[in-house]
C-alpha positions as a printed Julia matrix, in Angstrom:
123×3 Matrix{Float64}:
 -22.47    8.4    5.29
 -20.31    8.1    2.48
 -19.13   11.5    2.76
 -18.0    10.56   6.31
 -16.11    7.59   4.83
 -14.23   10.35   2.61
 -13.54   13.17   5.36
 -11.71   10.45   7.72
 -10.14    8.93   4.4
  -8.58   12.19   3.61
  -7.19   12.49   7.85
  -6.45    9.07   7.58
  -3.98    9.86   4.26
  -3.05   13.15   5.58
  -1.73   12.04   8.72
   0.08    8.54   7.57
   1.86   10.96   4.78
   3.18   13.48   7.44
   3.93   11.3   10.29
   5.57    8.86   7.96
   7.71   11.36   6.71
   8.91   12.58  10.4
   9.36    9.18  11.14
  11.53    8.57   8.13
  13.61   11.44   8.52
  14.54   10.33  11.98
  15.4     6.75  10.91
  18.78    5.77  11.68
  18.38    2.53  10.27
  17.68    1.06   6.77
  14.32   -0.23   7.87
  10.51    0.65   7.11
  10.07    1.78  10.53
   7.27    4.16   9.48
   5.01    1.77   8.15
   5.62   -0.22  10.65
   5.13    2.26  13.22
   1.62    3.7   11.23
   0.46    0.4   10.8
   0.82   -0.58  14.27
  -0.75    2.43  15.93
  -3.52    2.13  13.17
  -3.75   -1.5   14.25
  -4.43   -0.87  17.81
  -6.76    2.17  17.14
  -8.92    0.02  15.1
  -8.95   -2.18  18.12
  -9.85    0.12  20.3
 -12.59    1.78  18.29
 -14.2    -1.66  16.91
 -14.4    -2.86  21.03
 -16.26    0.63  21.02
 -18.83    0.36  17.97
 -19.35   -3.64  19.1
 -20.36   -2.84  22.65
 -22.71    0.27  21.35
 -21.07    3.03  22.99
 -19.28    4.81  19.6
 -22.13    6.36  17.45
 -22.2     5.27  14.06
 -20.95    8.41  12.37
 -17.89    8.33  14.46
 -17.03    4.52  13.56
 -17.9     4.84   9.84
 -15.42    8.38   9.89
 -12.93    7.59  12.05
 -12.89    3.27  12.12
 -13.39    2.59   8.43
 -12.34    5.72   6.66
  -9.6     7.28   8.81
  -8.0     3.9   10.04
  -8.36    2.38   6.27
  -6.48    5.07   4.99
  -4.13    5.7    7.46
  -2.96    2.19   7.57
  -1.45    0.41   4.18
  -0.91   -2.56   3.4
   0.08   -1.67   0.2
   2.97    0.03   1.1
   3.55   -2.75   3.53
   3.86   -4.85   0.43
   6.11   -2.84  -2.04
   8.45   -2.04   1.22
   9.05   -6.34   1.48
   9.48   -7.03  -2.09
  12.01   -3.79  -2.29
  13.99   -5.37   0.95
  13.98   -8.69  -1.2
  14.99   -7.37  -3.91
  17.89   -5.83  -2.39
  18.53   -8.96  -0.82
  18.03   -7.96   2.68
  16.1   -11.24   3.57
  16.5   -10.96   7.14
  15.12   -7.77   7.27
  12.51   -8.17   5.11
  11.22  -11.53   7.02
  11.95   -9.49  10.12
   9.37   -6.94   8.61
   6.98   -9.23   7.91
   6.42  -11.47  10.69
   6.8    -8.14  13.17
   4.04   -6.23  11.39
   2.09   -9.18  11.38
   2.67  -10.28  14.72
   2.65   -6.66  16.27
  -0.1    -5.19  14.48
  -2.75   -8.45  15.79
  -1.2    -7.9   19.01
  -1.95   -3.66  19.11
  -5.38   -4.9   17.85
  -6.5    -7.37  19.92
  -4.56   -4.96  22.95
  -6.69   -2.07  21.79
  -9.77   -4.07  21.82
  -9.85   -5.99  24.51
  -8.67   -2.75  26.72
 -11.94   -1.42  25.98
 -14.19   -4.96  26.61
 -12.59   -5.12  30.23
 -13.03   -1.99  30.8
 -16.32   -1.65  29.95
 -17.63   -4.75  31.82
């Protein structure tokens, strides 16, 4: 299993490194927008594959690869956290509280979206 863990790890890291860097390049806006956007999408995948492995209908393999290892990678909170104290640092507190209370806010929203999608659905 734990080699499972590693293979969706490594997608996980892959993809948040290359879509966060198409995302950045695009920015128009001084603004961690590709965190934000990774760690949203993450957010609501998670959602949608824990409503999955909770109702028994996502094999184990697939929510060990894809729920622990390629979500846990592919979302960061570290980053998250480096990206706030840089805007503070700056002294862009606006932005910075605007980045924290959206990820929060967005990312239990894309969660709880993603999951409960899949609980309706299925009943």
């Amino acid at each position: 299993m734990i080699w499972l863990l590693g293979a969706g790890g490594a997608l996980g890291a892959a993809t948040r490194f290359l879509l966060g860097g198409v995302i950045m390049k695009k920015r128009k806006v001084n603004f961690p927008i590709g965190t934000w956007v990774i760690n949203v999408s993450g957010s609501l995948l998670l959602g949608i594959l824990a409503a999955l492995h909770v109702s028994h209908s996502l094999a184990e393999w697939i929510w060990s690869m894809f729920g622990i290892g390629f979500c846990g990678a592919y979302t960061t909170f570290s980053t998250f956290g480096i990206e706030t104290v840089t805007l503070i640092e700056a002294k862009n507190y606006k932005k910075a509280m605007i980045y924290v209370i959206s990820s929060i806010v967005a990312g239990i929203l894309a969660a709880a979206t993603g999951y409960f999608l899949v609980i309706n659905i299925s009943l």
